[in-house]
mmCIF file of C-alpha atoms in Angstrom:
data_model
loop_
_atom_site.group_PDB
_atom_site.id
_atom_site.type_symbol
_atom_site.label_atom_id
_atom_site.label_comp_id
_atom_site.label_asym_id
_atom_site.label_seq_id
_atom_site.Cartn_x
_atom_site.Cartn_y
_atom_site.Cartn_z
ATOM 1 C CA UNK Z 1 147.270 257.842 2.189
ATOM 2 C CA UNK Z 2 144.167 255.816 2.922
ATOM 3 C CA UNK Z 3 142.944 252.434 1.726
ATOM 4 C CA UNK Z 4 139.721 250.690 0.907
ATOM 5 C CA UNK Z 5 140.146 246.969 1.556
ATOM 6 C CA UNK Z 6 138.109 243.817 1.092
ATOM 7 C CA UNK Z 7 138.507 240.746 3.279
ATOM 8 C CA UNK Z 8 137.123 237.268 2.635
ATOM 9 C CA UNK Z 9 136.315 234.490 5.102
ATOM 10 C CA UNK Z 10 136.047 230.945 3.735
ATOM 11 C CA UNK Z 11 134.348 229.777 6.945
ATOM 12 C CA UNK Z 12 131.568 232.327 6.571
ATOM 13 C CA UNK Z 13 131.723 232.574 2.776
ATOM 14 C CA UNK Z 14 131.397 236.335 3.219
ATOM 15 C CA UNK Z 15 133.229 239.495 2.265
ATOM 16 C CA UNK Z 16 133.914 242.509 4.453
ATOM 17 C CA UNK Z 17 134.651 246.003 3.123
ATOM 18 C CA UNK Z 18 136.635 248.389 5.278
ATOM 19 C CA UNK Z 19 138.875 251.428 5.249
ATOM 20 C CA UNK Z 20 142.121 252.211 7.007
ATOM 21 C CA UNK Z 21 145.433 254.015 6.805
ATOM 22 C CA UNK Z 22 147.355 250.744 7.436
ATOM 23 C CA UNK Z 23 145.977 247.596 5.779
ATOM 24 C CA UNK Z 24 148.449 245.144 7.366
ATOM 25 C CA UNK Z 25 147.786 246.404 10.870
ATOM 26 C CA UNK Z 26 144.018 246.440 10.354
ATOM 27 C CA UNK Z 27 144.042 242.858 9.031
ATOM 28 C CA UNK Z 28 145.947 241.785 12.144
ATOM 29 C CA UNK Z 29 143.327 243.480 14.316
ATOM 30 C CA UNK Z 30 140.548 241.606 12.509
ATOM 31 C CA UNK Z 31 142.365 238.282 12.866
ATOM 32 C CA UNK Z 32 143.030 238.915 16.568
ATOM 33 C CA UNK Z 33 139.332 239.771 17.053
ATOM 34 C CA UNK Z 34 140.200 243.186 18.438
ATOM 35 C CA UNK Z 35 136.751 244.357 17.346
ATOM 36 C CA UNK Z 36 134.841 241.960 19.611
ATOM 37 C CA UNK Z 37 131.337 243.059 18.634
ATOM 38 C CA UNK Z 38 131.971 243.537 14.921
ATOM 39 C CA UNK Z 39 130.956 241.286 12.036
ATOM 40 C CA UNK Z 40 134.575 240.203 11.528
ATOM 41 C CA UNK Z 41 134.780 238.747 15.054
ATOM 42 C CA UNK Z 42 132.649 235.849 13.800
ATOM 43 C CA UNK Z 43 135.626 234.277 12.050
ATOM 44 C CA UNK Z 44 139.384 233.988 12.321
ATOM 45 C CA UNK Z 45 140.311 233.165 8.741
ATOM 46 C CA UNK Z 46 139.990 236.569 7.075
ATOM 47 C CA UNK Z 47 142.268 237.106 4.105
ATOM 48 C CA UNK Z 48 142.930 240.263 2.157
ATOM 49 C CA UNK Z 49 141.573 239.902 -1.375
ATOM 50 C CA UNK Z 50 141.709 243.521 -2.545
ATOM 51 C CA UNK Z 51 143.030 246.910 -1.508
ATOM 52 C CA UNK Z 52 142.833 250.267 -3.221
ATOM 53 C CA UNK Z 53 144.886 253.283 -2.229
ATOM 54 C CA UNK Z 54 143.477 256.812 -2.220
ATOM 55 C CA UNK Z 55 144.726 260.182 -1.048
ATOM 56 C CA UNK Z 56 142.206 260.643 1.769
ATOM 57 C CA UNK Z 57 139.559 258.879 3.829
ATOM 58 C CA UNK Z 58 136.966 261.011 2.070
ATOM 59 C CA UNK Z 59 138.084 259.563 -1.278
ATOM 60 C CA UNK Z 60 137.573 256.035 0.080
ATOM 61 C CA UNK Z 61 134.043 256.947 1.157
ATOM 62 C CA UNK Z 62 133.344 258.311 -2.329
ATOM 63 C CA UNK Z 63 134.429 255.011 -3.875
ATOM 64 C CA UNK Z 64 132.305 252.978 -1.475
ATOM 65 C CA UNK Z 65 129.120 255.022 -1.635
ATOM 66 C CA UNK Z 66 129.106 256.916 -4.934
ATOM 67 C CA UNK Z 67 130.365 253.982 -6.965
ATOM 68 C CA UNK Z 68 128.030 251.606 -5.047
ATOM 69 C CA UNK Z 69 130.738 249.098 -4.141
ATOM 70 C CA UNK Z 70 128.770 247.876 -1.133
ATOM 71 C CA UNK Z 71 125.402 249.471 -1.495
ATOM 72 C CA UNK Z 72 123.883 248.021 -4.645
ATOM 73 C CA UNK Z 73 120.226 247.094 -4.476
ATOM 74 C CA UNK Z 74 119.268 243.686 -5.886
#
């Protein structure tokens, strides 16, 4: 199983879209700033606002890109 997840930071007033096989573990990594050069390292108040389970990582990518979850043009 694989997940698409969306995090929200009140401090930044921004959302972050990611993918993982383990949402709880990945959220902990974001909160611990394990990804020191990533966008999520800018804040420490990320909260999970949405997750969607799929069969594979490829399915997550299809949801993100083909359904334009994160790539809509204004």
